Coordinates of C-alpha atoms and ligand atoms in Angstrom, one line a residue:
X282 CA -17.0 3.2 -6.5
X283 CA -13.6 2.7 -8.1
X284 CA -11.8 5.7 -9.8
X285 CA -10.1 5.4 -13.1
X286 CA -6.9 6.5 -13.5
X287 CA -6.0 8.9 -16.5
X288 CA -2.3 8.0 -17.4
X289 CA -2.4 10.7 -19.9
X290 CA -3.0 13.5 -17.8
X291 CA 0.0 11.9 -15.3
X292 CA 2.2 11.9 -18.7
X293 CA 1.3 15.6 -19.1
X294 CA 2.4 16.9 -15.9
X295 CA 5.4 15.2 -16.5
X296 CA 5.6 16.7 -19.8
X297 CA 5.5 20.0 -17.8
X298 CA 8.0 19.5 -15.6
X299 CA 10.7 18.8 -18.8
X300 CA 11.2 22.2 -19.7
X301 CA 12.1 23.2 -16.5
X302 CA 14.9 20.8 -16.1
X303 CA 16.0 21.7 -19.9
X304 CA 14.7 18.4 -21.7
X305 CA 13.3 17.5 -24.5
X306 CA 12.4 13.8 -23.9
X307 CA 12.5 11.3 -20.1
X308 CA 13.2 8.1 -21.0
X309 CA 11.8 6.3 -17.5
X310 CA 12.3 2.2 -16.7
X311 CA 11.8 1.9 -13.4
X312 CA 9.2 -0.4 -12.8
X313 CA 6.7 1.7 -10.3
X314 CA 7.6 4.7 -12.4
X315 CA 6.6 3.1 -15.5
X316 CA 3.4 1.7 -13.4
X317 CA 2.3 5.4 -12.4
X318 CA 2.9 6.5 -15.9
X319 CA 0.7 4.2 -18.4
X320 CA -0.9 1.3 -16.1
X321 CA 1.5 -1.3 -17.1
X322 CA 2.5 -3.8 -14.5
X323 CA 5.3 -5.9 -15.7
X324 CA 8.7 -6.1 -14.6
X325 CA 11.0 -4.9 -17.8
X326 CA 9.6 -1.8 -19.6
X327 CA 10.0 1.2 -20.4
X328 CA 8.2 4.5 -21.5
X329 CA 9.7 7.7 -23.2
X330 CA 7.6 10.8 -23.0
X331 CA 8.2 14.1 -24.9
X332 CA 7.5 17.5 -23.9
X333 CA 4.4 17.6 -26.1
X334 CA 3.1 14.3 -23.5
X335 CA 3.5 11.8 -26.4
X336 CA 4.6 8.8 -25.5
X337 CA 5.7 5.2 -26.9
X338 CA 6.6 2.0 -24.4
X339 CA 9.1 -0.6 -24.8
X340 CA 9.0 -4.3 -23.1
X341 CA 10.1 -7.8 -24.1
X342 CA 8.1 -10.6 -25.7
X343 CA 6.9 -12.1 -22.6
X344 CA 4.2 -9.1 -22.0
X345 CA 3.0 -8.1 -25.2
X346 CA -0.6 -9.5 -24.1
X347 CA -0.2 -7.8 -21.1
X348 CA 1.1 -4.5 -22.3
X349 CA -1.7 -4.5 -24.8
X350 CA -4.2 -4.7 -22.1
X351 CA -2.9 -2.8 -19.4
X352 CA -1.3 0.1 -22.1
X353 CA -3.8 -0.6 -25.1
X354 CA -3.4 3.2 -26.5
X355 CA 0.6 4.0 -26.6
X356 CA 2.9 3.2 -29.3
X357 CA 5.0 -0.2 -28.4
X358 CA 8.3 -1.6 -29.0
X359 CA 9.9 -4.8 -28.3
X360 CA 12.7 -5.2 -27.3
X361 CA 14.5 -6.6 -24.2
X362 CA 16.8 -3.7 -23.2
X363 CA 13.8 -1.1 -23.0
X364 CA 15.2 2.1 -22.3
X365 CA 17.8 1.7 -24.6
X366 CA 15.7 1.3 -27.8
X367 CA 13.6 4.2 -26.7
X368 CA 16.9 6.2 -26.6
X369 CA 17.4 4.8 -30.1
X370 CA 14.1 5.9 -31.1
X371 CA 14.3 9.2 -29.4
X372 CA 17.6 10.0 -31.2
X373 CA 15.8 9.2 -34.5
X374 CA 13.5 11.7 -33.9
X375 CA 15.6 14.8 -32.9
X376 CA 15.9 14.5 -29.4
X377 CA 19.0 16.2 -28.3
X378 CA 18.7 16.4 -24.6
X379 CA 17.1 13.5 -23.2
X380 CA 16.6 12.8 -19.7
X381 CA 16.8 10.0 -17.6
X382 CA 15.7 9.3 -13.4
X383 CA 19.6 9.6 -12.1
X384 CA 18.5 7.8 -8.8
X385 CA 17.2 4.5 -10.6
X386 CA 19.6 4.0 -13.7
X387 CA 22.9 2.2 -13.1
X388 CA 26.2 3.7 -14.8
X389 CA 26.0 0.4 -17.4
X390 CA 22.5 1.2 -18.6
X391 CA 23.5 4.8 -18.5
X392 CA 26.2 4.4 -20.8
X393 CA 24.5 1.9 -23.4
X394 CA 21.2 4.9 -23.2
X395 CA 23.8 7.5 -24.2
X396 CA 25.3 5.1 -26.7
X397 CA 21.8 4.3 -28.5
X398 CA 20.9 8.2 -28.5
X399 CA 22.2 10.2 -31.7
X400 CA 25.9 11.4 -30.0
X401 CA 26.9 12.2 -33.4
X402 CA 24.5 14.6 -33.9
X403 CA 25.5 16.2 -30.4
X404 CA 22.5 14.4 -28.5
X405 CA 23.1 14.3 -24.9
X406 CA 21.6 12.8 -21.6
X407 CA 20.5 15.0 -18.8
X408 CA 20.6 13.9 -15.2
X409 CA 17.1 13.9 -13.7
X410 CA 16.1 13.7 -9.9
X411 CA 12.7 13.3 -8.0
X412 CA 10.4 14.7 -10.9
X413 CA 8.3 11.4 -10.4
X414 CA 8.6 11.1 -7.2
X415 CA 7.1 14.4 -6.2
X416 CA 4.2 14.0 -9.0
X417 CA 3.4 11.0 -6.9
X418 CA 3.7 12.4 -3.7
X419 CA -0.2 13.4 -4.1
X420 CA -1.9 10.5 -4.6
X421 CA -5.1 10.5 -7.1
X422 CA -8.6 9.6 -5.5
X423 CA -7.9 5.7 -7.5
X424 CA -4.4 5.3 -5.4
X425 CA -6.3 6.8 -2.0
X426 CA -8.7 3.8 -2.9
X427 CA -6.3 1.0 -3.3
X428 CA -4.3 2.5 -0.2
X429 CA -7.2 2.5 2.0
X430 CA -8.3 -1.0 0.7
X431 CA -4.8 -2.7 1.2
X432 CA -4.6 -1.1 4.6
X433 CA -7.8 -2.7 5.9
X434 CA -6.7 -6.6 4.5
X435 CA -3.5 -5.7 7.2
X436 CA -6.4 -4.1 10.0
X437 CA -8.5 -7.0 9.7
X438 CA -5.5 -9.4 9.6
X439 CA -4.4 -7.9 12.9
X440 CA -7.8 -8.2 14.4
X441 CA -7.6 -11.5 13.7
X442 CA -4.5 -12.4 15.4
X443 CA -5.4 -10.9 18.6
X444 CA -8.4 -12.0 19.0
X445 CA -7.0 -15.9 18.2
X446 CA -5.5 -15.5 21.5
X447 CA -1.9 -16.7 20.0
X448 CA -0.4 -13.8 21.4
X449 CA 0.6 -15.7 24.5
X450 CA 4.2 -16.9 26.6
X451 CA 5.7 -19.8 24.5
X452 CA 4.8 -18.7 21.5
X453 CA 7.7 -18.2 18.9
X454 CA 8.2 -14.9 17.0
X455 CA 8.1 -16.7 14.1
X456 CA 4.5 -18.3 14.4
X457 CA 3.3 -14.9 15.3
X458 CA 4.5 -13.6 12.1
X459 CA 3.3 -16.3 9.7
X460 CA -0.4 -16.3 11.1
X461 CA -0.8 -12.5 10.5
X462 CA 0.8 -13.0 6.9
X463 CA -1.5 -15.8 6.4
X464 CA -4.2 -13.6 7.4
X465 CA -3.2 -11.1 5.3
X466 CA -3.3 -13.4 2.4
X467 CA -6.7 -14.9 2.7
X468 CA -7.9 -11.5 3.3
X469 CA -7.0 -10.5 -0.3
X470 CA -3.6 -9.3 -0.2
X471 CA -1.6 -10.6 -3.1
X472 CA 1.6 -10.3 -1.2
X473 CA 3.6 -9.0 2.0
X474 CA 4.6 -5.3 2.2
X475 CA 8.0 -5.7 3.5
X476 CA 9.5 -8.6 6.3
X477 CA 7.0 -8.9 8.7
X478 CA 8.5 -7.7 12.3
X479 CA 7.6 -9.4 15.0
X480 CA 10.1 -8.8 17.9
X481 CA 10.0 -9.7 21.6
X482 CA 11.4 -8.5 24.6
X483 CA 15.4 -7.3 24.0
X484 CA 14.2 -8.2 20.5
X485 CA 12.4 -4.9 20.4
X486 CA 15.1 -3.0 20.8
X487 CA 16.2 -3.3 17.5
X488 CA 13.7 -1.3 14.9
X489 CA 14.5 -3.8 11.8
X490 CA 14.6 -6.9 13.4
X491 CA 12.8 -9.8 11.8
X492 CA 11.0 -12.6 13.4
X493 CA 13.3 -15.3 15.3
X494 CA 12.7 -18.8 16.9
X495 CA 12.4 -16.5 20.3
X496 CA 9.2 -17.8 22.7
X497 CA 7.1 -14.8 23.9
X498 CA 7.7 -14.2 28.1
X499 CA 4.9 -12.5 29.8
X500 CA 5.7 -9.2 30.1
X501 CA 8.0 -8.4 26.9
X502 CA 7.6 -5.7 24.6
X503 CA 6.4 -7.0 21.5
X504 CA 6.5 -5.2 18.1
X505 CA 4.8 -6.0 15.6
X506 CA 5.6 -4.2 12.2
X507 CA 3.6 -4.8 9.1
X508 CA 2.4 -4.6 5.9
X509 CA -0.1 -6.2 3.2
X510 CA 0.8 -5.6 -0.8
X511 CA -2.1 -5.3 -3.5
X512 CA -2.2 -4.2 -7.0
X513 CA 0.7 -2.5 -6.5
X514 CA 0.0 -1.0 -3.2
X515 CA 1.4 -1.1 0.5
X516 CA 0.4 -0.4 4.1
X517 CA 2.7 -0.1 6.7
X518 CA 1.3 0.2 10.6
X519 CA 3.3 -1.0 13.6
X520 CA 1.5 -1.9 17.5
X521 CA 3.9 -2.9 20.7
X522 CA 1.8 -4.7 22.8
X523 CA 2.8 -6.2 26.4
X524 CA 2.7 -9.9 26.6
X525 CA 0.5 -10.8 29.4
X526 CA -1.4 -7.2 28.9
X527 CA -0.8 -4.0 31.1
X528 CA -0.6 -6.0 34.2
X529 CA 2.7 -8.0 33.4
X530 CA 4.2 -4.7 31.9
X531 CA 7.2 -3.4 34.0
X532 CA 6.7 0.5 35.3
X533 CA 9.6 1.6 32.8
X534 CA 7.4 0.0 30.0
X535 CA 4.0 1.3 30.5
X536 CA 6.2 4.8 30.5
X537 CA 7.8 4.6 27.5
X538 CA 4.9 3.1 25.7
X539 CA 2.7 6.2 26.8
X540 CA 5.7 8.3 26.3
X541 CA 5.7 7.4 22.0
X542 CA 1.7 7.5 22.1
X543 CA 2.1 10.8 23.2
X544 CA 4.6 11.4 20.4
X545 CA 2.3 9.3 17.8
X546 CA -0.8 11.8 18.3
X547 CA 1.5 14.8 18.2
X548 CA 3.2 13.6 15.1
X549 CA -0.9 12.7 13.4
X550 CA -1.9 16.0 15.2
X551 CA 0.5 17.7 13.5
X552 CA 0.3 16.3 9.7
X553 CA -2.0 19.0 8.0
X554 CA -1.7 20.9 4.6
X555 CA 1.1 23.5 4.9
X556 CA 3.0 22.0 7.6
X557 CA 7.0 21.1 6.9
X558 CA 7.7 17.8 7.4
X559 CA 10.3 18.8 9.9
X560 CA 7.6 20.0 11.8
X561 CA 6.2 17.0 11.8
X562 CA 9.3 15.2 12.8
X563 CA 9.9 17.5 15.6
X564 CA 6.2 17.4 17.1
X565 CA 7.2 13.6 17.8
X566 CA 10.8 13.9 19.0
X567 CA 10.0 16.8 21.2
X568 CA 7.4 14.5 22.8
X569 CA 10.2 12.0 23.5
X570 CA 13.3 14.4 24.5
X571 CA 11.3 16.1 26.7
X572 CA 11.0 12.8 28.5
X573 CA 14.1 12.6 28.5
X574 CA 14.4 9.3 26.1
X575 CA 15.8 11.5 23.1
X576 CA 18.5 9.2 22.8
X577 CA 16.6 6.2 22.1
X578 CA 14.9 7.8 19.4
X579 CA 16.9 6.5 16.3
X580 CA 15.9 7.3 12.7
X581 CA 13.2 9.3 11.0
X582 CA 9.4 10.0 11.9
X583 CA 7.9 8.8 8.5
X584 CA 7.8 8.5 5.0
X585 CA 5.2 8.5 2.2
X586 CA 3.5 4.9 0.9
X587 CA 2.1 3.8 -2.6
X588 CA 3.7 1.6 -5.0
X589 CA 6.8 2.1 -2.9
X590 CA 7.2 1.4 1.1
X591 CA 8.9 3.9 1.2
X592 CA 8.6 7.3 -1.2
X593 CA 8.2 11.1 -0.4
X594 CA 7.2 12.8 1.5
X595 CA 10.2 11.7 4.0
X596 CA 10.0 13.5 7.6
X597 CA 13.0 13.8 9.6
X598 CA 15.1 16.6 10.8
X599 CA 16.6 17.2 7.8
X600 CA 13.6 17.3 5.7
X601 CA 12.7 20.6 3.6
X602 CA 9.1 19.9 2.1
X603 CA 5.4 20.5 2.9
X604 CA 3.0 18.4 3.4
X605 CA 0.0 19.0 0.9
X606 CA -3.6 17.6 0.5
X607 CA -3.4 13.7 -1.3
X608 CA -0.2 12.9 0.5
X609 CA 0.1 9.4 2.4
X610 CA 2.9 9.7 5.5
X611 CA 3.5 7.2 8.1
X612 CA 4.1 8.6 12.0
X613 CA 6.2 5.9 13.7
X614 CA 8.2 7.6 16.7
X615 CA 9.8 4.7 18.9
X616 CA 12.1 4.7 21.7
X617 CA 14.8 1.6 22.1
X618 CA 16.7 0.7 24.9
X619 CA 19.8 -1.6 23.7
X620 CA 19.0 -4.8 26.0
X621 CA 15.6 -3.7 27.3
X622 CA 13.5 -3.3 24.4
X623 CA 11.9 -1.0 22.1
X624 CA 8.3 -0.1 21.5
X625 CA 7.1 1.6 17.5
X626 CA 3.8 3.1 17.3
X627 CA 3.1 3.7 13.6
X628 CA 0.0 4.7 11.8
X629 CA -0.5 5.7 8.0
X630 CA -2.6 8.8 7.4
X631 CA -3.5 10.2 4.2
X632 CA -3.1 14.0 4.4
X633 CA -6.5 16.0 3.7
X634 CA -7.7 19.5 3.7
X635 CA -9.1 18.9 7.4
X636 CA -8.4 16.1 9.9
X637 CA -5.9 13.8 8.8
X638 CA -7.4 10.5 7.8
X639 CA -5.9 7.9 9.5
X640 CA -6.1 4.3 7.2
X641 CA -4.9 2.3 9.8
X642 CA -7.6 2.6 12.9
X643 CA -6.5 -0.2 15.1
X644 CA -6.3 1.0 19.1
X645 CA -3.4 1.8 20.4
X646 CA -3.5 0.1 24.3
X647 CA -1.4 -2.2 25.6
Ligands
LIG1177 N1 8.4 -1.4 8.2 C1 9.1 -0.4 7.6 C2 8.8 0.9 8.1 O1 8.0 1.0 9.0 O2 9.2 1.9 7.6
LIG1178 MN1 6.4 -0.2 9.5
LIG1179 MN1 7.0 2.8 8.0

């Protein structure tokens, strides 16, 4: 079964959200944005919707085919700097107070937007923030689909590289990593989430580290942090294994491996309709101070995933949403001990009405 999306009715709720932030018009070019609102993929364009849902797009020559295909039905304009000639446009037509996403337009394209408006005739742009983002918090049963799809290519993928038995001492981090991306490739994904993390021993210790010339050693910590990328969409799942398996794992390993699994399942447990995201952060990081590895617990719990890596909902201590049905987080407590090593449990779940759905089933065992 596959979904269709209805851009429209994504455009309307946008519409909706203008008058309360006092515009008239959103002039919108970045790329996922401009993705979410009318299906086209390219990497210059632009769409201005009014508060009546109309809409026109903008792009350069190089995808008119494609914007005819992928946006048959809205208005279109060529140009090369987008958002600018749908200021233009929007000026034309009366817009006074325009808006544009403050978080994705730089202070040049600002300037040249305001320019192109009608300043004369006391048109004006208005700082926007987040109004996107939170439409796409809740994703539609068509992005649930493509989530869940890209999220078994990276399973499978995984699956594969275990059971190739290249997990092993002397192998580099680096062959480790290209094997699963390879996997992940053949398997249908059109790309690679994000840098594939594959890090060993003291390696581990560091939550972004890449994936070095470093040989395996029985009994290291080994991350492994990825993601596969198609038609737009991400997964994201991290496992810490033991090299050599549970019985080349040090005492202090095994404990603060079961230490974030303990966290991890709080964290899932906890990720129901109605719950604040700090709640969610806090079910993890209790899990882990109580052990009395607080400390070592450095950055956030988890963050939404679509057409971004990382999107909202975001949950940390500081958060101040709720979770709500539709919503994708990622739970990925992890403790690291600077010249020891680390270990990151992280699943995806997609929020539902019950049980959280968890996209990314792989066991969690050393
Ligand atoms: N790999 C990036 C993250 O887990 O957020
Ligand atoms: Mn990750
Ligand atoms: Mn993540």
């Amino acid at each position: 079964m596959t979904a269709t999306i209805d851009y429209a009715d994504r455009r309307a709720r946008l519409a909706e959200q203008l008058e309360h932030v006092g515009c008239d018009a959103i002039v919108v070019d970045h790329p996922p944005h401009v993705r979410w609102l009318t299906g086209f993929t390219g990497s210059n364009g632009a769409v201005l919707v009014h508060a009546d849902g109309s809409a026109m797009v903008s792009t350069d020559g190089r995808y008119t085919t494609q914007i005819g295909i992928e946006a048959p039905d809205l208005e279109l304009h060529l140009s090369r700097n987008c958002a600018v000639e749908l200021a233009g446009r929007a000026g034309a037509a009366g817009v006074t107070r325009l808006g544009f996403e403050a978080a994705h337009v730089s202070v040049a394209s600002m300037h040249r937007i305001a320019a192109a408006l009608d300043p004369a005739a006391g048109a004006e742009l208005t700082e926007t923030v987040d109004l996107v983002e939170k439409l796409r918090a809740v994703k539609d049963d068509a992005e649930l689909e493509a989530l869940r799809d890209v999220a078994d290519i990276a399973v499978r993928a995984f699956e594969g590289l275990v059971e190739s038995g290249i997990i092993a001492a002397g192998t580099t981090e680096r062959a480790i990593a290209a094997d699963l991306e390879h996997r992940m490739r053949v398997g249908g994904a059109d790309g690679i989430a994000f840098e594939t993390i594959v890090a060993s021993g003291p390696n581990s210790a560091k939550p972004h580290a890449g994936a070095e010339d470093r040989e395996l050693c029985d009994g290291d910590l080994l991350t492994i942090d990825f993601g596969a990328a198609k038609n737009g969409y991400h997964s994201d799942m991290t496992r810490t294994l033991v090299v050599g398996g549970s019985e080349a794992a040090e005492d202090f390993a095994m404990e603060i491996y079961s230490t974030v699994l303990r966290a991890q399942l709080a964290g899932v447990a906890a990720a129901r309709p109605g719950t604040p995201l700090a709640d969610v952060d806090r079910a993890c990081r209790e899990v882990i101070a109580a052990a009395g590895h607080g400390e070592y617990f450095v950055h956030s719990t988890g963050h939404g995933i679509g057409l971004d890596v990382h999107e909202a909902p975001f949950a940390s201590t500081r958060s101040k949403e709720t979770l709500a049905a539709g919503m994708t987080l990622t739970i990925e407590p992890g403790i690291y001990v600077p010249g020891y090593g680390g270990v990151r449990i992280e699943d995806t779940v997609i929020v539902t009405d019950g049980e959280p759905e968890i996209i990314t089933p792989l066991p969690k065992t050393v």
